[in-house]
Amino acid sequence: MPEVSELYEAHVRFEIEAHTGEGLRESVETEMAAIYRWLDGLEIEDVISIPEAAGLVHERLLELELDDQARESITEILLSIRQSAEADTTRFNELVSKESFDELVDMAVQMQDLKAALIQQITTSEAYSELIAHVLYRGIKNYAIEDGGIARRVPGAGSFMKLGRAALSSAAPDLERGLDQQLLAFVHANISDSIRESRHYLEDALDEELLHKVADEAWTVNSDASVGEAAAMIRPEAIEKGVDFASQTWDNLRHNPVVQDAATNVITSFIESRRGRSIGAQLAEVGLTEERAVELFLTAFGPFFQRAHDDGFLEERVRARLSAFYDQYL
């Protein structure tokens, strides 16, 4: 019968072989098969309840704070992605087909309630009112002085009125400003009717046909642009500011009761909708089959096992673990 020390050394070799080369693949395949057989008999609520899952989300996710180091790391990653993308000559029509783009447009066009809400918010904003007022003011003023009225009906009147306007502006600047103010007052007094009409026009004009036409024009103009051209438009300073803004927004959102309730509702709905289906089946539905899990594990951790073996670290840890058992018999 082998000595205890011989069994110990044989066990060490066995464990090392099971965690390197083809032995590692065989070990992972064997263990993954066992894990998936086990998961095929479990549902989510067999492992964690809805309150526990919601509490975990609140504790681990909503309490996650992006400190300075995390923000710097995120910024570095995004800047690296931008730098790589800036040298990419791939065209957008090589990344997204026209058919896929059209499907996305169809989905957006069908959101009639969203379109109506956007038009309502835009046309009732102060900025939109100022824009319409400016357009009306310039249109009325230009029509009266240059493009219409006397300037169009009387030969030479246009040049005369421009000359007279210049002289008037020099001799009596306050008078022209007063006329401008009266015109602006008239425009603002009647702006509500103009805005209402513009809202009705947008609601009627922005139909499916026009939106598809606009989308097609956007595709024609931009589909041949490269990823690098788009990346060059994003300045590094904008990325840094964007990360800071996202961090501040996240801090505000994660403490918001509405967001916390929404997270709980999402978890509850997710788990309840999957009752009666095993965890293994759900993993397979999203593409994480047993075979896929094996390949992902080997791709992610295989190099670490090999490096640990080359450095002697793997053997060191195997001996440390096994010696806790064998030392009592030596």
Short mmCIF file of C-alpha atoms in Angstrom, two decimals, residues 1 16 23 25 47 78 81 113 122 126 130 143 169 200 202 213 223 251 265 294 309 312 323 325:
data_model
loop_
_atom_site.label_atom_id
_atom_site.label_comp_id
_atom_site.label_asym_id
_atom_site.label_seq_id
_atom_site.Cartn_x
_atom_site.Cartn_y
_atom_site.Cartn_z
CA MET A 1 0.00 0.00 0.00
CA ILE A 16 -2.41 20.02 -11.46
CA GLY A 23 -7.18 18.33 -18.39
CA ARG A 25 -11.08 21.43 -20.61
CA VAL A 47 -32.42 30.10 -4.85
CA LEU A 78 -14.23 55.71 -23.43
CA ILE A 81 -12.66 53.46 -27.60
CA ASP A 113 -48.48 59.00 -28.51
CA ILE A 122 -41.84 71.57 -27.96
CA GLU A 126 -40.60 79.29 -24.05
CA GLU A 130 -39.25 83.01 -28.92
CA TYR A 143 -41.87 91.94 -46.27
CA SER A 169 -31.30 104.90 -38.23
CA HIS A 200 -51.71 71.63 -35.73
CA LEU A 202 -46.81 69.71 -37.26
CA LYS A 213 -38.97 60.34 -46.24
CA SER A 223 -24.88 55.87 -44.43
CA ASP A 251 -26.16 59.79 -7.80
CA ASN A 265 -41.06 46.26 -9.80
CA VAL A 294 -17.65 25.98 -21.26
CA HIS A 309 0.97 26.75 -13.62
CA GLY A 312 4.36 27.61 -9.85
CA SER A 323 -1.73 19.51 2.97
CA PHE A 325 -5.84 17.03 4.98
#
